[in-house]
PDB file of C-alpha atoms in Angstrom:
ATOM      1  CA  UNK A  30       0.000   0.000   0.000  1.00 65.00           C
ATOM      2  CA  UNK A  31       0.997   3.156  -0.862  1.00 85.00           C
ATOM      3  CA  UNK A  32       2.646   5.653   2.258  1.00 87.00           C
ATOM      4  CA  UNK A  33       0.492   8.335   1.161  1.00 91.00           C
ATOM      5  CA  UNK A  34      -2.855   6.258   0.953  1.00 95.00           C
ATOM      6  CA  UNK A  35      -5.012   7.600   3.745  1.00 95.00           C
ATOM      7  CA  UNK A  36      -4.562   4.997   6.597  1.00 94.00           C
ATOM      8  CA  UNK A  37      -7.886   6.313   8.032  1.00 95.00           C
ATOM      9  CA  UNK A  38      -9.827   5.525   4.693  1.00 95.00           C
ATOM     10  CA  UNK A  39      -8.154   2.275   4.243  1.00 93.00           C
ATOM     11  CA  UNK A  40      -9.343   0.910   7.869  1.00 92.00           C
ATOM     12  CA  UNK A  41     -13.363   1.226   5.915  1.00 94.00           C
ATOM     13  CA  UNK A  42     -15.485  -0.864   4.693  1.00 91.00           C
ATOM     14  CA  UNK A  43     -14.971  -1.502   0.324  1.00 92.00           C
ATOM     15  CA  UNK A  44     -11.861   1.325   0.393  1.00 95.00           C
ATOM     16  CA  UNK A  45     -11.245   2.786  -2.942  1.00 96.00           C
ATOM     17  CA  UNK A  46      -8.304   0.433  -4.648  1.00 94.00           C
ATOM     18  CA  UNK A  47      -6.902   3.770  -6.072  1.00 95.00           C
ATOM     19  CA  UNK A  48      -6.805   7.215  -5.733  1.00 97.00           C
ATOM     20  CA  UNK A  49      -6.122  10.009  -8.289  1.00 97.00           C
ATOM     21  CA  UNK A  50      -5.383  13.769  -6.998  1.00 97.00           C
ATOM     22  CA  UNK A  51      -4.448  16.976  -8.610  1.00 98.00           C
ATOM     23  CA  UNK A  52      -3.353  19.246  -5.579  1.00 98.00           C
ATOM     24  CA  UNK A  53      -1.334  19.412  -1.772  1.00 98.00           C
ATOM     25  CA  UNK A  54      -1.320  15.614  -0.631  1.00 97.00           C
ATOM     26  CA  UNK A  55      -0.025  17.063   2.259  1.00 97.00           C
ATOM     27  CA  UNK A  56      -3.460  18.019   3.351  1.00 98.00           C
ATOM     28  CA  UNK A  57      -4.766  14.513   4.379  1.00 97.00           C
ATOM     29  CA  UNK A  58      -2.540  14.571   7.115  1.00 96.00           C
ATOM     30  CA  UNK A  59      -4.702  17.489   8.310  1.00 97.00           C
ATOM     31  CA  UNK A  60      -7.896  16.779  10.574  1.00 97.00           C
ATOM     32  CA  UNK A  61     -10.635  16.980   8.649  1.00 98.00           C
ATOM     33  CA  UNK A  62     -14.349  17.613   8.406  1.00 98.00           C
ATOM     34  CA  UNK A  63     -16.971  16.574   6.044  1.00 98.00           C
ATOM     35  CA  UNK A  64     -19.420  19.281   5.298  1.00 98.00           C
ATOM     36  CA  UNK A  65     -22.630  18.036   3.490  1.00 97.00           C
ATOM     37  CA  UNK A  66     -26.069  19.388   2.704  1.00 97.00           C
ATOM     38  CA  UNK A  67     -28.709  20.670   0.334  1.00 96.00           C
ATOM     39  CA  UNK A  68     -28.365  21.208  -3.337  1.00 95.00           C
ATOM     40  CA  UNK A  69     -30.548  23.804  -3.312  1.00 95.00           C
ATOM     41  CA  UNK A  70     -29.275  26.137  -0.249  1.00 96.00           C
ATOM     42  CA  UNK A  71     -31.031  28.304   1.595  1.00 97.00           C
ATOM     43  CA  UNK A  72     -30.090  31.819   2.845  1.00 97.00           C
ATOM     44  CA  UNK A  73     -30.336  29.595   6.186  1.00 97.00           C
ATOM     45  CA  UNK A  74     -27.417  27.428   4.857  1.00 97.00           C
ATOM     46  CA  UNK A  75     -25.013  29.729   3.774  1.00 98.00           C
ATOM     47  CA  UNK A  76     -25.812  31.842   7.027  1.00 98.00           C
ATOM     48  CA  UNK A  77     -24.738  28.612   8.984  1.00 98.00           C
ATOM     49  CA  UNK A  78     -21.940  28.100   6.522  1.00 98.00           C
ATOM     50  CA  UNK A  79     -20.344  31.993   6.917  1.00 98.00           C
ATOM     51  CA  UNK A  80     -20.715  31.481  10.761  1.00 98.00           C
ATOM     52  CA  UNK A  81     -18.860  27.998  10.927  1.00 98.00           C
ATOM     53  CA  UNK A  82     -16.392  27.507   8.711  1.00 98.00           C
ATOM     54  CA  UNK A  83     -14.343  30.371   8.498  1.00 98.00           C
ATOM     55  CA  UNK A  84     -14.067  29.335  12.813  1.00 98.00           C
ATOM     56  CA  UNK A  85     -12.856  25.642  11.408  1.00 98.00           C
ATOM     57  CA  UNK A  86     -10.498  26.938   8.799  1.00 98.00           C
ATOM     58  CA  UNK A  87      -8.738  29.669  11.340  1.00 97.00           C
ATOM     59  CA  UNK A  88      -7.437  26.066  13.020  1.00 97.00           C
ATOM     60  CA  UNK A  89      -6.400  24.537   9.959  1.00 97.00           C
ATOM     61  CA  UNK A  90      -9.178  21.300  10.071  1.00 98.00           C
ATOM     62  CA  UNK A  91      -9.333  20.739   6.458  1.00 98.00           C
ATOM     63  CA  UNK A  92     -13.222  21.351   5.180  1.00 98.00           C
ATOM     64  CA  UNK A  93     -13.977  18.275   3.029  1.00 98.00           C
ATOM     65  CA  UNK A  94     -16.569  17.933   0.394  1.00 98.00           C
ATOM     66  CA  UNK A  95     -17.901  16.835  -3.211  1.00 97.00           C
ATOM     67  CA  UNK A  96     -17.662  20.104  -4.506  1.00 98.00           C
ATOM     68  CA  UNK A  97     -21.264  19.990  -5.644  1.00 96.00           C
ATOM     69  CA  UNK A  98     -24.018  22.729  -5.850  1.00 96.00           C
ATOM     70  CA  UNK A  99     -25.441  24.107  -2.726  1.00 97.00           C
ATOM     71  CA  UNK A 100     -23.649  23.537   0.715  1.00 98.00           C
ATOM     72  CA  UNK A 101     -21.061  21.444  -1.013  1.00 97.00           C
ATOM     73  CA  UNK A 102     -19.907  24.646  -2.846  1.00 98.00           C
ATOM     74  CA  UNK A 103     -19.981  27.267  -0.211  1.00 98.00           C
ATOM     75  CA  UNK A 104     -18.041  25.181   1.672  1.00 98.00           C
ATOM     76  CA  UNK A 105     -15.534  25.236  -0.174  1.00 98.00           C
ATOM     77  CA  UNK A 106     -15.540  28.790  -1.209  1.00 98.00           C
ATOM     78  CA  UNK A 107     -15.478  30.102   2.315  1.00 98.00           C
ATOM     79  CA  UNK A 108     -12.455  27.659   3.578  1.00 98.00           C
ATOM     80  CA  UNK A 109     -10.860  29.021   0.501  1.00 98.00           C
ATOM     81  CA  UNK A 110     -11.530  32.653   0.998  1.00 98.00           C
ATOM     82  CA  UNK A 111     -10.613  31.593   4.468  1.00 98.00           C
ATOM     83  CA  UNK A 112      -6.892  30.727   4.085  1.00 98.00           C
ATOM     84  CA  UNK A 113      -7.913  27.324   4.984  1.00 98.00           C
ATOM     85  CA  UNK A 114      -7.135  23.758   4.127  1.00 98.00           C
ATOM     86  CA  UNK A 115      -9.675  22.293   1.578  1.00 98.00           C
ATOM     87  CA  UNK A 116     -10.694  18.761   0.059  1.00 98.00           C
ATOM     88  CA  UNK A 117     -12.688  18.002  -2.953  1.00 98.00           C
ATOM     89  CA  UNK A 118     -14.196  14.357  -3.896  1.00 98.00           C
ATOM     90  CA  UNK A 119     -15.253  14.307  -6.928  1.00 98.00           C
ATOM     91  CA  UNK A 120     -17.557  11.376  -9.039  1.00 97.00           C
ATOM     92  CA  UNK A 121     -15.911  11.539 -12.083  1.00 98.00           C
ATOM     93  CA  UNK A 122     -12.249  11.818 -13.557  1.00 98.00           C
ATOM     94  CA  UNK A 123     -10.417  14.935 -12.949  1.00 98.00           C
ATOM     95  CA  UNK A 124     -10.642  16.424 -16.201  1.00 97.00           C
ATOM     96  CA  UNK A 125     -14.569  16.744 -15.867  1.00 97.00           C
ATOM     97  CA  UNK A 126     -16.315  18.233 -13.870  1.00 96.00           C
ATOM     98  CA  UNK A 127     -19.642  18.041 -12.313  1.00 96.00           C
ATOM     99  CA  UNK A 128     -21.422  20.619 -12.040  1.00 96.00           C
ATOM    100  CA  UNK A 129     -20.319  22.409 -14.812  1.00 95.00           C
ATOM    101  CA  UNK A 130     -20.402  25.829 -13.416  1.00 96.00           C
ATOM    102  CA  UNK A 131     -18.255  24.345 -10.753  1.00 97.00           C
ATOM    103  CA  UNK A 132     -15.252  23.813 -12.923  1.00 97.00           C
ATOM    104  CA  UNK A 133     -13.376  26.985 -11.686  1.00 98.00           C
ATOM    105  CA  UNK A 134     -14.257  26.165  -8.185  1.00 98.00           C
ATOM    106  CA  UNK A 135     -12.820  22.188  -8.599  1.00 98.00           C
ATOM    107  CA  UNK A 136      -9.262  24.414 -10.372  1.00 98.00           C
ATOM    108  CA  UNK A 137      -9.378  26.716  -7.392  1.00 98.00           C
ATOM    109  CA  UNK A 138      -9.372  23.802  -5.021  1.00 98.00           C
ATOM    110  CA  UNK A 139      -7.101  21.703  -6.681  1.00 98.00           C
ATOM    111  CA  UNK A 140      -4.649  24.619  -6.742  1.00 98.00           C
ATOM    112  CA  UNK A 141      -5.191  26.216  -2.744  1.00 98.00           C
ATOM    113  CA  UNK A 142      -6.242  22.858  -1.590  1.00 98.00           C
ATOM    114  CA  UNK A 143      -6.565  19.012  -2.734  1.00 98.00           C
ATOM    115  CA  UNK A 144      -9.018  17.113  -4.902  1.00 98.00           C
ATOM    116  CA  UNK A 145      -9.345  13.421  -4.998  1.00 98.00           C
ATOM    117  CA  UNK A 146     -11.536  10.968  -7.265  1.00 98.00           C
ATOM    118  CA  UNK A 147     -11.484   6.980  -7.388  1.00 97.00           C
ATOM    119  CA  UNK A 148     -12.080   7.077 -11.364  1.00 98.00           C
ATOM    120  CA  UNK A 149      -9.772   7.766 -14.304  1.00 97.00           C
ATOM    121  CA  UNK A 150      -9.216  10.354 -16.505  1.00 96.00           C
ATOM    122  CA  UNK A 151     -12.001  10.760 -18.700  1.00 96.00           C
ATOM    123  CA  UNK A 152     -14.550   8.890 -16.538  1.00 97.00           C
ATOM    124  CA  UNK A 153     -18.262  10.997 -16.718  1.00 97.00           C
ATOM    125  CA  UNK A 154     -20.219  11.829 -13.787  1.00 95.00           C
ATOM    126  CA  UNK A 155     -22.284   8.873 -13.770  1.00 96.00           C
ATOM    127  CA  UNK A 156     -25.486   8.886 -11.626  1.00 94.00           C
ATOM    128  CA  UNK A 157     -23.949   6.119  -8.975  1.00 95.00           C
ATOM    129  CA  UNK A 158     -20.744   7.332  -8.697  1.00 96.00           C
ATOM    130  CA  UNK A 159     -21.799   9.712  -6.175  1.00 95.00           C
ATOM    131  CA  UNK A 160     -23.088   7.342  -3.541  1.00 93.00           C
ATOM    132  CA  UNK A 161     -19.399   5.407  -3.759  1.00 95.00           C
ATOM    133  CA  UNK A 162     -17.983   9.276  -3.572  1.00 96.00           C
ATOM    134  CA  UNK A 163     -19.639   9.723  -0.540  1.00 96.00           C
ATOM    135  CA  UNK A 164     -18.066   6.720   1.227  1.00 96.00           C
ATOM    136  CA  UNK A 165     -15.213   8.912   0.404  1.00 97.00           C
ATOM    137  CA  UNK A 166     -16.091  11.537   2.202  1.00 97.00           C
ATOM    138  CA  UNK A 167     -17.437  10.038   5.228  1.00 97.00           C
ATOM    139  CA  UNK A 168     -14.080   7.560   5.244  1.00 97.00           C
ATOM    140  CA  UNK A 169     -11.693  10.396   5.366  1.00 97.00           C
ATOM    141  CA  UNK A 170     -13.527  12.945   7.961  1.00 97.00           C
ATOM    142  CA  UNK A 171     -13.707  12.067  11.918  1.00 94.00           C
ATOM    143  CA  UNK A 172     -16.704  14.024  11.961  1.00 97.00           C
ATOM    144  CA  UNK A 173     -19.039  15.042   9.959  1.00 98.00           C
ATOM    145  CA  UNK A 174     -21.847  17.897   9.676  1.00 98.00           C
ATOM    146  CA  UNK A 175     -25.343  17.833   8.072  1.00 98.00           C
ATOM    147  CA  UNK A 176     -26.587  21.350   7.244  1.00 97.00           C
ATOM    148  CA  UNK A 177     -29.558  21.235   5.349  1.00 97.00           C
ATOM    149  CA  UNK A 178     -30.697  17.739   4.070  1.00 95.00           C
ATOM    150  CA  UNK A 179     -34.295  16.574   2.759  1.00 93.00           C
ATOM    151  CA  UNK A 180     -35.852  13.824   4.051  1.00 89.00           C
ATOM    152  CA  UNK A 181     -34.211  11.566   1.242  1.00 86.00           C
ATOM    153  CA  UNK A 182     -30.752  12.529  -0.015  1.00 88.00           C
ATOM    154  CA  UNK A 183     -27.670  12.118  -0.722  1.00 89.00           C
ATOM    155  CA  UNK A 184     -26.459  14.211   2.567  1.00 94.00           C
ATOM    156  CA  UNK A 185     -28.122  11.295   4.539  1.00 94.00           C
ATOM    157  CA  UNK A 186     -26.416   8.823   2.742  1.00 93.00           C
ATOM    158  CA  UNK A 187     -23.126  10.200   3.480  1.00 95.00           C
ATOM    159  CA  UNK A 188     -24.314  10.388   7.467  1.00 96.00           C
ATOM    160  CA  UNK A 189     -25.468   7.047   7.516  1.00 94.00           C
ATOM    161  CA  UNK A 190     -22.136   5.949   6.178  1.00 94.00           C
ATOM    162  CA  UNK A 191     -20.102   7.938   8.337  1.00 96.00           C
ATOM    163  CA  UNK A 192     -22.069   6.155  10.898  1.00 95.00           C
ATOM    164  CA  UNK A 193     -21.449   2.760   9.717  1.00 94.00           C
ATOM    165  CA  UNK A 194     -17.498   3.553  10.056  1.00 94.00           C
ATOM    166  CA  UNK A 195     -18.065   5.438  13.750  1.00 95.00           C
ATOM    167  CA  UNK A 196     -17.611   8.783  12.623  1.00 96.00           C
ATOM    168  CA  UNK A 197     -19.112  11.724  14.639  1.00 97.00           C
ATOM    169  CA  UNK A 198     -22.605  12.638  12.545  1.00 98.00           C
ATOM    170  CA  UNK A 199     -23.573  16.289  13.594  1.00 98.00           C
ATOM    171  CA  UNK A 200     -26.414  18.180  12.148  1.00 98.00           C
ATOM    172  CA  UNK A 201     -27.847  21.615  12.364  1.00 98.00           C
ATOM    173  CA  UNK A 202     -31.319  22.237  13.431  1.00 98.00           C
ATOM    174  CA  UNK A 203     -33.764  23.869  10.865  1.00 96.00           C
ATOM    175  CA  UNK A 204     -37.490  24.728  11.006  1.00 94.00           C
ATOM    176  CA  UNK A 205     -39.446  22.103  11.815  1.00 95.00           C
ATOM    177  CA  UNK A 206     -42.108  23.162   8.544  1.00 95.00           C
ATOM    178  CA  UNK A 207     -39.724  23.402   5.904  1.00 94.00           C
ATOM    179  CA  UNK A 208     -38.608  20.499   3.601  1.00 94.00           C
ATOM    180  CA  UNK A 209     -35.109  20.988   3.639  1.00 94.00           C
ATOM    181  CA  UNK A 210     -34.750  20.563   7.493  1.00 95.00           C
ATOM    182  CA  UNK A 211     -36.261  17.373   7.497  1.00 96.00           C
ATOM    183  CA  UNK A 212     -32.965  14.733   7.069  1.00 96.00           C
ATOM    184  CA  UNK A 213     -31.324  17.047   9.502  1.00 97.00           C
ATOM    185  CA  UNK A 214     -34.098  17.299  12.442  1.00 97.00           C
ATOM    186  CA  UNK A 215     -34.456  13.480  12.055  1.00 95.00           C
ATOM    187  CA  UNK A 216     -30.648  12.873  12.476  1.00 96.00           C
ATOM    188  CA  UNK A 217     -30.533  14.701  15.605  1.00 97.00           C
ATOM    189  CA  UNK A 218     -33.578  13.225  16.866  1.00 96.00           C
ATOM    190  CA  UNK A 219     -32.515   9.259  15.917  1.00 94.00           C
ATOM    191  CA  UNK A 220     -28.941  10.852  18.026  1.00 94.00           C
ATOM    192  CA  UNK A 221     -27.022  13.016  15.986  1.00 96.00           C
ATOM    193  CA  UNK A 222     -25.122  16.024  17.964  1.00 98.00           C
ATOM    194  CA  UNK A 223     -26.966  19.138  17.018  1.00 98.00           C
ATOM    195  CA  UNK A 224     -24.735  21.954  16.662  1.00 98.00           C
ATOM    196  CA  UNK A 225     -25.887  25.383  17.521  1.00 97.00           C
ATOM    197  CA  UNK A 226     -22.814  27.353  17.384  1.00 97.00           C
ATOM    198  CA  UNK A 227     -19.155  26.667  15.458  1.00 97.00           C
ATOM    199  CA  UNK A 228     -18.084  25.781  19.168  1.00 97.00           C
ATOM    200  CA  UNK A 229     -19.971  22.830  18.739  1.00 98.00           C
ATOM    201  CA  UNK A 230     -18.124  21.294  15.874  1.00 98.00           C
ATOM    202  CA  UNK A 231     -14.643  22.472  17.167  1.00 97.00           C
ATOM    203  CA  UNK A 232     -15.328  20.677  20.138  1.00 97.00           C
ATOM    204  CA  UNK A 233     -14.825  17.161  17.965  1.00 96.00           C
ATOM    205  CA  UNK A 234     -11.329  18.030  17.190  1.00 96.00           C
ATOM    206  CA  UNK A 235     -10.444  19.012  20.870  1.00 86.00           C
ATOM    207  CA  UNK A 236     -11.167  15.671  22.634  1.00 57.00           C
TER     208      UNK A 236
END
């Protein structure tokens, strides 16, 4: 096995048998956090976003993500606007990218930060790729956060996963009568830490 192979992600279940990067390897040696959530953000989400991870990035916990739409995105933006580290998994091979309008994002963070994928050059974004990217995700993170997740999505797969390899699943709360609070409310109710302030999440990494 390869030194630079994360030791964390090879200790899960079905590990990736390669990884391909464009970026700062250096960075998986970095605690990290997953950050996952809604496609379609709310003003809610990014004001949760622009309150928490600026406070993760000023201590250097690497934000990690799949450099989707939504949450995904403004994750990434802020950790890079932050000075901080930065992770992208992506579902398809590193010369695509999916979304489209996220191409100069996936360039920014491969060139400030680190992006991974498990499939070759070339390889499209194909529909179930994501759910084995997001095995990714929740392999490499010791905790991860939920902000903004429907009842059914991929954001709960990722928890669920993260779960499955006893990684810390925290969610924030949303309004109890809109749809995109749903996943979250019912993580924190079935036992997932609810986190009400960036202290919350920083906590994780001091233990």
């Amino acid at each position: 096995v390869d030194d630079e192979y994360p030791p964390q992600l090879r200790e899960t279940f079905c590990p990736p048998l390669v990884l391909f990067y464009t970026g700062n390897l250096d960075l998986l040696r970095c605690p990290m956090l997953a950050v996952v959530g809604a496609r379609d953000m709310s003003a809610y989400g990014e004001t949760v976003l622009r309150g928490l991870i600026p406070q993760v990035s000023k201590r250097q916990i690497a934000v990690v993500s799949g450099l989707a739409r939504g949450i995904d995105g403004m994750s990434h933006r802020l950790a890079l606007a932050s000075g901080g580290p930065t992770i992208g998994i992506v579902g398809c091979g590193l010369n695509r990218s999916y979304p489209p309008e996220n191409r100069q994002l996936q360039a920014d963070v491969a060139k400030q930060g680190l992006v991974l994928s498990e499939y070759g050059q070339g390889e499209p974004p194909l529909a179930f790729h994501f759910p084995e990217r997001n095995r990714i995700i929740a392999g490499l993170a010791a905790t991860v956060v939920v902000i903004e997740a429907k009842k059914r999505s991929g954001s709960l797969i990722t928890a669920n996963l993260a779960l499955e390899e006893n990684r810390t699943v925290c969610a924030v709360p949303g309004r109890i009568d809109t749809f995109r609070s749903l996943g979250c409310n019912e993580l924190i109710a079935a036992g997932a830490k609810p986190v009400l302030r960036a202290q919350d999440v920083l906590d994780e990494f001091l233990m």
